[in-house]
Amino acid sequence: MSTNKQNNQQWDDSQLGDIDISAQVISGIAVETAKQIPGVYAVKRPNNNLQSLFTKEESAFLYENDTDHISLDMAVVLDYGVSVPNVCFNLQEAITEQVANMTDIELAEVNISVINLNINKELVK
């Protein structure tokens, strides 16, 4: 039996059928959530090119470890001048919460790698 936390409904899988949520859905939720965090400029694509936050390609990596914990890895470029630890913490919190709210899946870890800073020359003057 599964529980839907948003409205506390329970459903019996044997009566209603299975619900499968793909890794792409969770990755998409993570990317869309990252778009809303101030200070995030871009995320990294699997082919190692930078991806603007306004494209739809998969940009977060989801994996399950030996103990069935689900983790998400995301590489980001942040805007110059932001507090890197604060932006990363906000990303981790927002992604964990949004994935749980939308899928009822609890992420064990959200690992953020900051790979670069976007230095806007107008901001540096």
CSV table of C-alpha atoms in Angstrom, one decimal:
chain,number,residue,atom,x,y,z
A,1,MET,CA,0.0,0.0,0.0
A,2,SER,CA,1.3,3.5,-0.9
A,3,THR,CA,0.5,6.8,0.7
A,4,ASN,CA,0.1,10.1,-1.1
A,5,LYS,CA,1.5,12.7,1.3
A,6,GLN,CA,-0.1,15.7,-0.4
A,7,ASN,CA,-3.6,14.8,0.4
A,8,ASN,CA,-3.1,11.8,2.7
A,9,GLN,CA,-4.9,9.4,0.3
A,10,GLN,CA,-3.9,5.7,0.4
A,11,TRP,CA,-4.2,3.4,-2.5
A,12,ASP,CA,-3.8,-0.4,-2.8
A,13,ASP,CA,-1.6,-1.2,-5.7
A,14,SER,CA,-3.4,-4.5,-6.2
A,15,GLN,CA,-6.7,-2.7,-6.9
A,16,LEU,CA,-5.5,0.3,-8.9
A,17,GLY,CA,-2.3,-0.9,-10.5
A,18,ASP,CA,1.3,0.1,-10.3
A,19,ILE,CA,2.7,3.6,-10.5
A,20,ASP,CA,6.1,3.9,-12.0
A,21,ILE,CA,8.0,7.3,-12.0
A,22,SER,CA,11.0,7.4,-14.3
A,23,ALA,CA,14.4,8.9,-13.4
A,24,GLN,CA,13.8,11.5,-16.2
A,25,VAL,CA,10.7,12.8,-14.3
A,26,ILE,CA,12.7,13.3,-11.1
A,27,SER,CA,15.6,14.8,-13.1
A,28,GLY,CA,13.2,17.2,-14.8
A,29,ILE,CA,11.7,18.2,-11.4
A,30,ALA,CA,15.2,19.0,-10.2
A,31,VAL,CA,16.1,21.1,-13.2
A,32,GLU,CA,12.8,23.0,-13.1
A,33,THR,CA,13.3,23.7,-9.4
A,34,ALA,CA,16.9,24.8,-10.0
A,35,LYS,CA,15.6,27.5,-12.4
A,36,GLN,CA,13.8,29.1,-9.6
A,37,ILE,CA,16.8,29.4,-7.2
A,38,PRO,CA,18.4,32.9,-7.4
A,39,GLY,CA,22.1,32.6,-8.2
A,40,VAL,CA,21.9,29.5,-10.4
A,41,TYR,CA,23.1,30.3,-13.9
A,42,ALA,CA,23.2,26.9,-15.6
A,43,VAL,CA,23.3,23.1,-15.1
A,44,LYS,CA,25.6,20.6,-16.7
A,45,ARG,CA,24.4,18.1,-19.3
A,46,PRO,CA,25.5,14.5,-19.5
A,47,ASN,CA,27.6,15.3,-22.6
A,48,ASN,CA,29.6,17.8,-20.6
A,49,ASN,CA,28.3,20.9,-22.4
A,50,LEU,CA,26.7,23.7,-20.4
A,51,GLN,CA,23.0,23.8,-20.7
A,52,SER,CA,20.9,26.9,-20.2
A,53,LEU,CA,18.2,26.5,-17.6
A,54,PHE,CA,15.7,27.2,-20.3
A,55,THR,CA,16.2,24.0,-22.3
A,56,LYS,CA,14.5,20.7,-21.6
A,57,GLU,CA,17.3,18.2,-21.8
A,58,GLU,CA,18.1,15.9,-18.8
A,59,SER,CA,20.7,17.6,-16.5
A,60,ALA,CA,20.6,15.8,-13.2
A,61,PHE,CA,21.8,12.3,-12.6
A,62,LEU,CA,19.7,9.9,-10.4
A,63,TYR,CA,21.0,6.7,-8.9
A,64,GLU,CA,20.1,4.1,-6.3
A,65,ASN,CA,22.8,2.8,-4.0
A,66,ASP,CA,23.3,-0.6,-2.2
A,67,THR,CA,20.8,0.3,0.5
A,68,ASP,CA,18.0,1.4,-1.9
A,69,HIS,CA,18.6,5.1,-1.1
A,70,ILE,CA,18.0,7.3,-4.1
A,71,SER,CA,20.5,10.1,-4.7
A,72,LEU,CA,20.6,12.9,-7.2
A,73,ASP,CA,23.7,14.6,-8.6
A,74,MET,CA,23.7,18.0,-10.3
A,75,ALA,CA,26.5,20.1,-11.6
A,76,VAL,CA,25.8,23.8,-11.7
A,77,VAL,CA,27.3,27.2,-12.7
A,78,LEU,CA,26.5,29.9,-10.3
A,79,ASP,CA,26.4,33.7,-10.7
A,80,TYR,CA,29.5,35.6,-9.6
A,81,GLY,CA,29.1,37.2,-6.2
A,82,VAL,CA,26.6,34.8,-4.6
A,83,SER,CA,27.2,32.9,-1.4
A,84,VAL,CA,28.1,29.5,-2.9
A,85,PRO,CA,27.2,27.5,0.3
A,86,ASN,CA,23.8,29.3,0.7
A,87,VAL,CA,22.8,28.8,-3.0
A,88,CYS,CA,23.8,25.1,-2.8
A,89,PHE,CA,21.9,24.6,0.4
A,90,ASN,CA,18.8,26.3,-1.1
A,91,LEU,CA,19.1,24.0,-4.1
A,92,GLN,CA,19.3,20.9,-2.0
A,93,GLU,CA,16.4,21.9,0.2
A,94,ALA,CA,14.2,23.0,-2.7
A,95,ILE,CA,14.9,19.9,-4.9
A,96,THR,CA,14.3,17.5,-2.0
A,97,GLU,CA,11.0,19.1,-1.1
A,98,GLN,CA,9.7,19.5,-4.6
A,99,VAL,CA,10.5,15.8,-5.6
A,100,ALA,CA,8.8,14.6,-2.4
A,101,ASN,CA,5.8,16.8,-3.0
A,102,MET,CA,5.4,15.8,-6.6
A,103,THR,CA,6.3,12.1,-6.5
A,104,ASP,CA,6.1,11.0,-2.9
A,105,ILE,CA,9.8,9.9,-3.3
A,106,GLU,CA,12.2,10.8,-0.6
A,107,LEU,CA,15.7,11.6,-1.9
A,108,ALA,CA,18.5,10.4,0.4
A,109,GLU,CA,21.0,12.9,-1.0
A,110,VAL,CA,21.1,15.8,-3.4
A,111,ASN,CA,24.7,16.3,-4.3
A,112,ILE,CA,25.6,19.7,-5.9
A,113,SER,CA,28.9,20.3,-7.7
A,114,VAL,CA,29.7,23.9,-8.5
A,115,ILE,CA,31.8,23.7,-11.7
A,116,ASN,CA,32.2,27.3,-12.5
A,117,LEU,CA,31.0,30.9,-11.9
A,118,ASN,CA,29.3,33.1,-14.5
A,119,ILE,CA,31.2,36.3,-14.4
A,120,ASN,CA,29.1,39.1,-15.9
A,121,LYS,CA,31.7,41.8,-16.7
A,122,GLU,CA,29.1,44.5,-15.9
A,123,LEU,CA,28.7,43.2,-12.4
A,124,VAL,CA,32.5,43.1,-11.7
A,125,LYS,CA,33.1,46.8,-12.6
